[in-house]
Amino acid sequence: MPRNRRPVPREEKREELLAAAAELFVVDGYEATSMTRLARRAGVTPNTLYWYFRDKDELLVAVADRFTDALLHEHASLTGRPLAAQLSWLIHRLRPVRHLVATMHGRVAVSDAVRTWHTGFHTTFEALFTRQLPGPIATDRRPAEIAVATFALEGAITHDLDDETTRQLCAVVADRLHHAATVATTPRPE
Amino acid sequence: MPRNRRPVPREEKREELLAAAAELFVVDGYEATSMTRLARRAGVTPNTLYWYFRDKDELLVAVADRFTDALLHEHASLTGRPLAAQLSWLIHRLRPVRHLVATMHGRVAVSDAVRTWHTGFHTTFEALFTRQLPGPIATDRRPAEIAVATFALEGAITHDLDDETTRQLCAVVADRLHHAATVATTPRPE
DNA sequence: CACCTTTCTTGATTGCTGTTCAAGAGCATG
DNA sequence: CATGCTCTTGAACAGCAATCAAGAAAGGTG
C-alpha cells in the first residue's frame, strides 16, 4: 500500500531523512545505526534511503556537511574575539559529535566520499585558522604551525580532557600561533 | 577430520594467528578483514579464532599491543638524540599503520577493550614524552603541553603531510616543548 | 590398561548487516 | 488513453561477527 508520488518535494524529504540520520548518528553512533533502524525512525523502508543517498557513507558525509555548515555559520559571529576563546568555543561545540569526528577519520581509508570530504574540511578549516591570525607567518613554517593547531584541536575534541586542561590547551595553541605570527624567525633548538 | 590436541603450545599458536591478523589488518584494513578471511589465511576455521580471542576487537587490541611493544623497544635506542629527531622517527615508524591508528580511535566509542587499551597507550606515551624533556614544566601547564604534542603526533601520523611539513611540524613541537620546559612561566596572550 | 577431564577444532546455524532487484503506484505530459 | 518519470516497496542476496553442540586427541588418575 504505497502512498506515492511527492507528498513533499525532493529536497524537503531529503532533509527529513538527514535530520533522522543526524540524530541517530550522534546519539547511538554510526556503526550502531543500521540502515533498517534509521529507516524505521524516519518512517520509511530501508530502500527509500537508497533513493536519496548512494550508500551509508554518503549519508554520513551529508550529515557531516550539515553540521559543518551550521558550525561555520555560528562561528562567524565570533570574529574579533581572542583566538583562545574561539578555540575553546570550537572544542566545546564539537565535543558532542566527537564520535562522528572519530568515525570520519576511521572511514577515510574505506570510503572515497569520506576521504574527499575530509580533505575539503581540512582545507576550509586551515583557511579559517589562517584568517584569524594577527599577522602573516613565515611561509616555510606556516603549514606546520597550522597543522599543529588543527591536530591539537582534533585531539582535544576526540579525547576527553578535563576542563582545565582544555582551557590550557587553547591557551597553548593560541600562544604558539600568536608567537609564530608576530616573530619573523623563530630560533630552532639544537 | 580434526588433527587435534596441541601440535603447538597455546602461546605459540596464538602468536601465529596474531601474525596473520597483523598482516591483514595493516595491508587490507580492519573492516576489510573478515574473520573468515583471516582464519583462511591462518589455515584455520573461523571458530578457532574465537578460542584464542574473545572477539574481533580483542584481536585488534592484541595486534596493537604487539606493535606498541616493538615500537617502544626500538625507540629505547634513540634516547639522547634530539627531541625533534625522535618525533620524526616515531611519525615515520607509525605511518605504515596509520589505518590502524585511525581505526583504534574510531572503535574507542564502540568497544570497551579498545577504550581501555587507548587510555593505557596515552598514559605510556605521555610518560615517554615527559621523560624526554630537558627540564620540568610548570605543573599547571604540563598536561596541556603534553597533550598538544601528543595530538600533533597523532595528527601527523593519520593525515598525510608532505615530508617538509612533517619535518617542520617536528621542529615546532620540539621547540614548543623545549620552550615550556626551560621557561618557568610563559606570558599569556591577552 | 580403562576412564575421565581438559584442550582444542570443527560443521552447522543464527540474527544481523548494507545493498540490490524487480515490480508497481501515482502523477505529468503527449 | 498511453507513455514515461519519480518515488516507494517487498523480497532477496551475499557476507558479516558470533554462538552452539559435538567430537577428537591428549594428559591425568585409578
mmCIF file of C-alpha atoms in Angstrom, chain B residues 13 18 35-36 44 46 65 71 83 88 91 93 114 116 126-127 158 163 167 170 174:
data_model
loop_
_atom_site.group_PDB
_atom_site.id
_atom_site.type_symbol
_atom_site.label_atom_id
_atom_site.label_comp_id
_atom_site.label_asym_id
_atom_site.label_seq_id
_atom_site.Cartn_x
_atom_site.Cartn_y
_atom_site.Cartn_z
ATOM 1 C CA LYS B 13 49.624 -20.776 18.138
ATOM 2 C CA LEU B 18 48.267 -12.731 15.716
ATOM 3 C CA MET B 35 37.152 -13.276 10.491
ATOM 4 C CA THR B 36 36.579 -15.865 7.762
ATOM 5 C CA VAL B 44 42.145 -22.445 10.461
ATOM 6 C CA PRO B 46 36.778 -19.025 11.954
ATOM 7 C CA ASP B 65 49.921 -4.373 21.677
ATOM 8 C CA LEU B 71 57.847 0.304 18.840
ATOM 9 C CA LEU B 83 63.547 15.509 20.539
ATOM 10 C CA SER B 88 60.266 12.376 13.228
ATOM 11 C CA ILE B 91 55.933 9.517 12.805
ATOM 12 C CA ARG B 93 57.617 4.489 12.032
ATOM 13 C CA VAL B 114 39.734 -0.764 22.716
ATOM 14 C CA THR B 116 40.895 0.548 27.850
ATOM 15 C CA GLU B 126 52.734 10.810 27.817
ATOM 16 C CA ALA B 127 55.185 9.342 30.297
ATOM 17 C CA THR B 158 46.984 9.828 10.372
ATOM 18 C CA ASP B 163 57.983 15.446 4.085
ATOM 19 C CA ARG B 167 59.902 17.957 9.389
ATOM 20 C CA CYS B 170 58.513 18.032 14.471
ATOM 21 C CA ALA B 174 60.068 20.103 19.898
#
